[in-house]
Amino acid sequence: MTTPLRATAALVTALLLVLTATVPAQAAAATPATKTPVAGTLRAHNVSGVYVAGVSSGGYMATQLHVAYSSRIRGAAVFAAGPYYCAQNNVAQALDGCGDNVYPTNVSALQAYTRTWASYGWVDPVGNLSGDPVYVLHGTNDTVVQKSVTDDLVRYYQHFGANVQYDSGTPAGHAWVTPYGTLGCATTASPFLADCGTDPQGALLRKLLGSVRAPNSGPLGGSLIRFSQHTYAVNGWADGLSMAADGFAYVPASCAAGQSCRLLVALHGCLQGHGAVGTAFVDRANLNQYADTNQLIVLYPQARAAATNPNGCWDWWGYLGATNYPIKGGAQIETIMNMVRRLDG
């Protein structure tokens, strides 16, 4: 007999396979300078500010982190995702409301939930979001998350006074857009890294950080650390949280030497973690290049596939079985924040 959890997993798998049907990939892709990961541990650095960025399920998780810990996280960049708590602990709403938008996202209700939860202390005060920089990108060829859903993300943030920059004109599919993308701009396919002839990372970092220096176009000067996520998992076992055994962090030499640096948490999407595509997102997100020249540490937490999460997504609809997934105390949120706390000293 099929259990509800197995049925849910099968439904998610079937729909995502349909939604991510491939089209021909770009013939050649720019090759970024990369670093071979070295085993190590996270250590405290002189961090002056924390920001988050993510794509698809990573975009939803980025917003969850930002809203829950807005006293600590100063801004967010979100690609191909919708508003906070869009799924409302319901996989059908996640797929048909927060993807296809067959069901409404009820953004006013999501705003009300946020205010109520802030009054309980479950998320930080909503006043912290006022003035926060937020960069949002939705590709015009994204058929996985409809533009109306991402429009509601923008409305959600603007309601709380965030300073939002919205790129809704790039002809991308459902992907992280990067000059090092291996796919044509309109493509929706693994590894979900699309080259549209633009540099959204420069745009998002200018929005989050202010003016930024040009990225490093030569060999990278920092270190890519591969660390155990078990150390930071709230249950001591990352696998039980649908998170991989290891995560990654890129640390520029200037940050390792003690200079003041910012920290960016970069969250991959479904089917885009290390278990699915290796270090493609880590290597090609075009963040390490900017990190080298802008004193920016980049943390790459990793989700993994599990029975209730066959595509290695972040928990933005409650697949771990707990209703606190989008607030303080949520298992994945707290695990990621444990990494942030370690790096932030």
CSV table of C-alpha atoms in Angstrom, one decimal:
chain,number,residue,atom,x,y,z
A,1,MET,CA,0.0,0.0,0.0
A,2,THR,CA,1.3,3.5,-0.8
A,3,THR,CA,1.8,5.6,2.2
A,4,PRO,CA,0.9,9.4,2.1
A,5,LEU,CA,4.6,10.3,2.4
A,6,ARG,CA,5.5,8.0,-0.5
A,7,ALA,CA,2.6,9.3,-2.5
A,8,THR,CA,3.8,12.9,-1.9
A,9,ALA,CA,7.3,12.0,-2.9
A,10,ALA,CA,6.0,10.4,-6.1
A,11,LEU,CA,3.9,13.4,-6.9
A,12,VAL,CA,6.7,15.8,-6.4
A,13,THR,CA,9.1,13.6,-8.5
A,14,ALA,CA,6.6,13.2,-11.3
A,15,LEU,CA,5.7,16.9,-11.5
A,16,LEU,CA,9.3,18.1,-11.3
A,17,LEU,CA,10.3,15.8,-14.1
A,18,VAL,CA,7.6,17.2,-16.3
A,19,LEU,CA,8.4,20.8,-15.3
A,20,THR,CA,12.1,20.4,-15.9
A,21,ALA,CA,11.9,18.8,-19.4
A,22,THR,CA,15.1,19.7,-21.2
A,23,VAL,CA,15.7,21.8,-24.3
A,24,PRO,CA,18.9,21.9,-26.3
A,25,ALA,CA,21.8,23.2,-24.2
A,26,GLN,CA,24.2,26.0,-25.2
A,27,ALA,CA,27.1,24.6,-27.2
A,28,ALA,CA,29.9,26.1,-25.1
A,29,ALA,CA,30.2,27.7,-21.7
A,30,ALA,CA,32.7,30.1,-20.2
A,31,THR,CA,35.1,28.2,-17.9
A,32,PRO,CA,35.5,29.8,-14.5
A,33,ALA,CA,38.6,29.5,-12.4
A,34,THR,CA,37.9,27.0,-9.6
A,35,LYS,CA,39.4,25.7,-6.4
A,36,THR,CA,39.6,22.1,-5.4
A,37,PRO,CA,37.8,21.6,-2.1
A,38,VAL,CA,40.0,20.9,0.9
A,39,ALA,CA,38.7,19.2,4.0
A,40,GLY,CA,38.5,21.5,6.9
A,41,THR,CA,36.3,23.2,9.5
A,42,LEU,CA,34.5,26.5,9.7
A,43,ARG,CA,36.1,29.0,12.0
A,44,ALA,CA,35.2,32.5,13.2
A,45,HIS,CA,36.0,35.5,11.0
A,46,ASN,CA,35.7,39.2,11.2
A,47,VAL,CA,32.2,39.4,9.7
A,48,SER,CA,30.5,42.8,9.4
A,49,GLY,CA,27.2,41.7,7.8
A,50,VAL,CA,25.3,38.6,6.7
A,51,TYR,CA,23.2,38.2,3.6
A,52,VAL,CA,21.4,35.4,1.8
A,53,ALA,CA,20.8,34.4,-1.8
A,54,GLY,CA,19.1,31.4,-3.4
A,55,VAL,CA,17.3,30.0,-6.4
A,56,SER,CA,14.1,28.0,-6.6
A,57,SER,CA,13.7,26.0,-3.3
A,58,GLY,CA,16.9,27.8,-2.2
A,59,GLY,CA,15.1,31.1,-3.0
A,60,TYR,CA,12.2,30.1,-0.7
A,61,MET,CA,14.7,29.1,2.0
A,62,ALA,CA,16.6,32.4,1.6
A,63,THR,CA,13.4,34.3,2.3
A,64,GLN,CA,12.6,32.0,5.3
A,65,LEU,CA,16.1,32.8,6.8
A,66,HIS,CA,15.8,36.5,6.1
A,67,VAL,CA,12.3,36.8,7.7
A,68,ALA,CA,13.1,34.6,10.7
A,69,TYR,CA,16.4,36.2,11.4
A,70,SER,CA,16.0,39.8,10.0
A,71,SER,CA,17.9,41.2,13.0
A,72,ARG,CA,21.0,39.4,11.8
A,73,ILE,CA,20.5,39.0,8.0
A,74,ARG,CA,20.6,42.3,6.3
A,75,GLY,CA,19.2,41.5,2.8
A,76,ALA,CA,18.3,38.8,0.3
A,77,ALA,CA,18.6,37.9,-3.3
A,78,VAL,CA,16.0,35.5,-4.7
A,79,PHE,CA,15.9,33.8,-8.1
A,80,ALA,CA,12.8,32.0,-9.4
A,81,ALA,CA,10.7,31.8,-6.2
A,82,GLY,CA,7.7,33.2,-4.4
A,83,PRO,CA,6.7,34.8,-1.1
A,84,TYR,CA,7.5,33.7,2.4
A,85,TYR,CA,5.4,30.8,3.7
A,86,CYS,CA,3.8,30.4,0.3
A,87,ALA,CA,3.3,26.7,0.6
A,88,GLN,CA,1.6,27.0,4.0
A,89,ASN,CA,2.7,23.5,5.0
A,90,ASN,CA,0.9,21.9,2.1
A,91,VAL,CA,2.6,20.2,-0.9
A,92,ALA,CA,-0.4,20.7,-3.2
A,93,GLN,CA,-0.2,24.5,-2.4
A,94,ALA,CA,3.5,24.4,-3.0
A,95,LEU,CA,3.1,22.9,-6.5
A,96,ASP,CA,-0.1,24.4,-7.7
A,97,GLY,CA,-0.1,27.7,-5.8
A,98,CYS,CA,3.6,28.5,-5.5
A,99,GLY,CA,4.6,27.1,-8.9
A,100,ASP,CA,1.8,27.1,-11.4
A,101,ASN,CA,-0.3,29.6,-9.5
A,102,VAL,CA,-3.5,27.6,-10.1
A,103,TYR,CA,-4.3,28.3,-6.4
A,104,PRO,CA,-3.8,31.9,-5.2
A,105,THR,CA,-0.7,32.7,-3.0
A,106,ASN,CA,-2.9,34.7,-0.6
A,107,VAL,CA,0.0,37.2,-0.1
A,108,SER,CA,-2.1,39.3,2.3
A,109,ALA,CA,-2.6,36.2,4.6
A,110,LEU,CA,1.2,35.5,4.4
A,111,GLN,CA,1.9,39.0,5.5
A,112,ALA,CA,-0.6,38.6,8.4
A,113,TYR,CA,1.1,35.3,9.5
A,114,THR,CA,4.4,37.1,9.5
A,115,ARG,CA,3.2,39.9,11.7
A,116,THR,CA,1.5,37.5,14.1
A,117,TRP,CA,4.5,35.2,14.3
A,118,ALA,CA,6.7,38.3,15.0
A,119,SER,CA,4.4,39.2,17.9
A,120,TYR,CA,5.0,35.7,19.3
A,121,GLY,CA,8.8,36.0,18.8
A,122,TRP,CA,8.8,33.1,16.3
A,123,VAL,CA,10.4,35.4,13.7
A,124,ASP,CA,12.2,38.7,14.3
A,125,PRO,CA,10.3,42.0,14.4
A,126,VAL,CA,9.0,42.9,10.9
A,127,GLY,CA,10.3,46.4,11.3
A,128,ASN,CA,13.8,45.0,10.6
A,129,LEU,CA,12.8,44.4,7.0
A,130,SER,CA,12.1,48.0,6.4
A,131,GLY,CA,14.8,49.4,4.1
A,132,ASP,CA,16.5,46.0,3.7
A,133,PRO,CA,17.9,45.5,0.2
A,134,VAL,CA,16.3,42.7,-1.8
A,135,TYR,CA,17.1,41.6,-5.3
A,136,VAL,CA,14.6,39.5,-7.2
A,137,LEU,CA,15.0,37.8,-10.6
A,138,HIS,CA,12.3,36.0,-12.6
A,139,GLY,CA,13.0,34.7,-16.0
A,140,THR,CA,10.4,35.3,-18.8
A,141,ASN,CA,10.8,31.7,-19.9
A,142,ASP,CA,10.4,30.2,-16.4
A,143,THR,CA,7.4,27.8,-16.6
A,144,VAL,CA,8.1,26.2,-13.2
A,145,VAL,CA,7.4,29.3,-11.1
A,146,GLN,CA,4.9,31.7,-12.7
A,147,LYS,CA,5.7,35.4,-12.8
A,148,SER,CA,2.6,36.1,-10.8
A,149,VAL,CA,4.1,34.1,-7.9
A,150,THR,CA,7.3,36.1,-8.0
A,151,ASP,CA,5.4,39.3,-8.3
A,152,ASP,CA,3.8,38.3,-5.0
A,153,LEU,CA,7.3,37.9,-3.5
A,154,VAL,CA,8.0,41.5,-4.5
A,155,ARG,CA,4.7,42.7,-3.0
A,156,TYR,CA,5.3,40.8,0.2
A,157,TYR,CA,8.7,42.5,0.7
A,158,GLN,CA,7.4,45.9,-0.3
A,159,HIS,CA,4.6,45.6,2.2
A,160,PHE,CA,7.2,45.5,5.0
A,161,GLY,CA,9.2,48.4,3.5
A,162,ALA,CA,12.0,46.5,1.9
A,163,ASN,CA,14.0,48.2,-0.8
A,164,VAL,CA,13.3,45.8,-3.8
A,165,GLN,CA,15.1,45.7,-7.2
A,166,TYR,CA,13.1,43.4,-9.5
A,167,ASP,CA,14.5,42.0,-12.8
A,168,SER,CA,11.6,40.5,-14.6
A,169,GLY,CA,12.9,41.0,-18.1
A,170,THR,CA,15.7,38.4,-18.4
A,171,PRO,CA,14.6,35.7,-20.9
A,172,ALA,CA,15.8,32.9,-18.5
A,173,GLY,CA,14.2,29.6,-17.8
A,174,HIS,CA,14.0,28.2,-14.2
A,175,ALA,CA,17.6,28.6,-13.3
A,176,TRP,CA,20.4,30.5,-11.6
A,177,VAL,CA,21.5,33.0,-14.2
A,178,THR,CA,25.3,33.3,-14.4
A,179,PRO,CA,28.0,34.2,-17.0
A,180,TYR,CA,29.3,30.7,-16.3
A,181,GLY,CA,26.1,28.9,-17.1
A,182,THR,CA,26.4,25.7,-19.0
A,183,LEU,CA,22.9,26.1,-20.6
A,184,GLY,CA,21.3,28.5,-23.0
A,185,CYS,CA,19.3,31.3,-21.4
A,186,ALA,CA,15.8,29.9,-21.8
A,187,THR,CA,16.7,26.4,-20.8
A,188,THR,CA,15.2,24.6,-17.8
A,189,ALA,CA,17.4,21.5,-17.2
A,190,SER,CA,20.1,20.2,-15.0
A,191,PRO,CA,22.3,21.8,-13.7
A,192,PHE,CA,20.0,24.8,-13.8
A,193,LEU,CA,22.8,27.3,-14.5
A,194,ALA,CA,21.8,29.5,-17.5
A,195,ASP,CA,24.0,32.0,-19.4
A,196,CYS,CA,21.9,34.9,-20.6
A,197,GLY,CA,24.9,37.2,-21.5
A,198,THR,CA,24.3,39.2,-18.3
A,199,ASP,CA,25.9,39.4,-14.8
A,200,PRO,CA,23.1,39.2,-12.2
A,201,GLN,CA,25.7,38.5,-9.5
A,202,GLY,CA,27.2,42.0,-10.0
A,203,ALA,CA,23.6,43.4,-9.9
A,204,LEU,CA,22.6,41.5,-6.7
A,205,LEU,CA,25.8,42.3,-4.9
A,206,ARG,CA,25.6,46.0,-5.7
A,207,LYS,CA,22.0,45.9,-4.4
A,208,LEU,CA,23.0,44.0,-1.2
A,209,LEU,CA,26.4,45.5,-0.5
A,210,GLY,CA,26.5,48.8,-2.3
A,211,SER,CA,29.3,49.4,-4.8
A,212,VAL,CA,31.4,46.4,-5.6
A,213,ARG,CA,34.7,45.9,-7.4
A,214,ALA,CA,34.9,43.9,-10.6
A,215,PRO,CA,35.2,40.1,-10.1
A,216,ASN,CA,38.5,38.3,-10.1
A,217,SER,CA,39.1,37.2,-13.7
A,218,GLY,CA,42.2,35.2,-13.0
A,219,PRO,CA,43.0,32.3,-10.6
A,220,LEU,CA,41.1,32.3,-7.4
A,221,GLY,CA,43.1,33.4,-4.4
A,222,GLY,CA,41.0,31.9,-1.6
A,223,SER,CA,40.2,28.5,-0.3
A,224,LEU,CA,37.2,26.3,-0.8
A,225,ILE,CA,36.6,24.4,2.4
A,226,ARG,CA,34.6,21.2,2.6
A,227,PHE,CA,33.2,20.9,6.1
A,228,SER,CA,31.0,18.4,8.0
A,229,GLN,CA,27.4,19.6,8.2
A,230,HIS,CA,26.8,17.1,11.0
A,231,THR,CA,28.7,19.4,13.3
A,232,TYR,CA,26.0,22.1,12.8
A,233,ALA,CA,22.9,19.9,12.4
A,234,VAL,CA,20.4,20.4,15.2
A,235,ASN,CA,20.1,16.6,15.6
A,236,GLY,CA,23.8,15.9,15.1
A,237,TRP,CA,23.0,14.0,11.9
A,238,ALA,CA,22.5,16.1,8.7
A,239,ASP,CA,21.2,13.2,6.7
A,240,GLY,CA,18.2,13.0,9.0
A,241,LEU,CA,17.4,16.6,8.0
A,242,SER,CA,17.7,15.9,4.3
A,243,MET,CA,21.0,17.7,4.3
A,244,ALA,CA,24.2,16.3,2.9
A,245,ALA,CA,27.1,15.2,5.1
A,246,ASP,CA,29.3,18.0,3.8
A,247,GLY,CA,28.9,21.7,2.9
A,248,PHE,CA,31.2,24.2,1.3
A,249,ALA,CA,32.5,27.6,2.1
A,250,TYR,CA,34.7,29.9,0.0
A,251,VAL,CA,37.0,32.0,2.1
A,252,PRO,CA,39.1,34.7,0.4
A,253,ALA,CA,42.7,35.1,1.6
A,254,SER,CA,41.9,38.6,2.9
A,255,CYS,CA,39.1,37.2,5.1
A,256,ALA,CA,41.3,34.3,6.3
A,257,ALA,CA,43.9,36.9,7.3
A,258,GLY,CA,41.4,38.7,9.6
A,259,GLN,CA,40.2,41.6,7.5
A,260,SER,CA,36.6,42.7,7.9
A,261,CYS,CA,34.4,40.7,5.5
A,262,ARG,CA,30.7,40.2,4.7
A,263,LEU,CA,29.1,36.7,4.6
A,264,LEU,CA,26.7,35.5,1.9
A,265,VAL,CA,24.7,32.3,2.4
A,266,ALA,CA,24.2,30.9,-1.1
A,267,LEU,CA,21.4,28.2,-1.5
A,268,HIS,CA,21.1,25.9,-4.5
A,269,GLY,CA,17.8,24.8,-5.9
A,270,CYS,CA,16.2,21.4,-6.3
A,271,LEU,CA,18.3,18.8,-8.2
A,272,GLN,CA,21.2,21.2,-7.9
A,273,GLY,CA,23.0,20.1,-4.7
A,274,HIS,CA,26.4,18.3,-4.6
A,275,GLY,CA,24.7,14.9,-4.7
A,276,ALA,CA,23.0,15.8,-8.0
A,277,VAL,CA,25.5,18.0,-9.9
A,278,GLY,CA,28.7,17.9,-7.9
A,279,THR,CA,30.2,21.4,-7.3
A,280,ALA,CA,28.6,22.9,-10.5
A,281,PHE,CA,26.7,25.5,-8.4
A,282,VAL,CA,29.6,26.2,-6.1
A,283,ASP,CA,32.0,26.6,-9.1
A,284,ARG,CA,29.7,28.4,-11.6
A,285,ALA,CA,27.5,30.6,-9.5
A,286,ASN,CA,29.9,33.5,-10.2
A,287,LEU,CA,30.1,34.3,-6.5
A,288,ASN,CA,33.6,33.2,-5.7
A,289,GLN,CA,35.0,35.5,-8.3
A,290,TYR,CA,33.3,38.5,-6.7
A,291,ALA,CA,34.2,37.2,-3.2
A,292,ASP,CA,37.9,37.4,-4.0
A,293,THR,CA,37.8,41.1,-4.8
A,294,ASN,CA,35.1,42.3,-2.4
A,295,GLN,CA,36.1,40.6,0.9
A,296,LEU,CA,33.1,38.3,0.9
A,297,ILE,CA,32.8,34.8,2.4
A,298,VAL,CA,30.4,32.6,0.6
A,299,LEU,CA,28.7,29.7,2.5
A,300,TYR,CA,27.2,26.9,0.4
A,301,PRO,CA,25.0,24.7,2.6
A,302,GLN,CA,23.9,21.5,0.9
A,303,ALA,CA,20.5,19.7,0.8
A,304,ARG,CA,20.2,16.1,-0.2
A,305,ALA,CA,17.6,13.7,-1.6
A,306,ALA,CA,15.5,11.7,0.8
A,307,ALA,CA,12.4,9.6,0.7
A,308,THR,CA,10.1,12.6,1.4
A,309,ASN,CA,12.4,14.9,-0.7
A,310,PRO,CA,13.5,13.0,-3.8
A,311,ASN,CA,14.9,16.0,-5.6
A,312,GLY,CA,17.1,17.4,-2.8
A,313,CYS,CA,15.1,20.6,-2.3
A,314,TRP,CA,15.2,22.8,0.8
A,315,ASP,CA,12.3,22.4,3.1
A,316,TRP,CA,9.9,25.2,2.2
A,317,TRP,CA,6.7,23.1,2.4
A,318,GLY,CA,7.2,21.0,5.5
A,319,TYR,CA,8.5,17.7,4.1
A,320,LEU,CA,10.4,17.0,7.3
A,321,GLY,CA,7.1,16.7,9.1
A,322,ALA,CA,7.3,19.7,11.4
A,323,THR,CA,5.2,22.8,11.0
A,324,ASN,CA,8.0,25.1,12.3
A,325,TYR,CA,10.1,24.8,9.1
A,326,PRO,CA,9.8,28.6,8.2
A,327,ILE,CA,10.4,30.1,11.7
A,328,LYS,CA,13.0,30.1,14.4
A,329,GLY,CA,13.5,26.5,15.6
A,330,GLY,CA,13.0,25.0,12.1
A,331,ALA,CA,15.5,22.2,11.7
A,332,GLN,CA,17.1,23.4,8.5
A,333,ILE,CA,17.0,27.1,9.4
A,334,GLU,CA,18.7,26.5,12.7
A,335,THR,CA,21.3,24.2,11.1
A,336,ILE,CA,22.2,26.8,8.6
A,337,MET,CA,22.2,29.5,11.2
A,338,ASN,CA,24.6,27.4,13.3
A,339,MET,CA,27.0,27.6,10.4
A,340,VAL,CA,26.4,31.4,10.2
A,341,ARG,CA,27.0,31.8,13.9
A,342,ARG,CA,30.3,29.9,13.7
A,343,LEU,CA,31.6,32.0,10.8
A,344,ASP,CA,30.2,35.2,12.3
A,345,GLY,CA,32.1,34.6,15.6
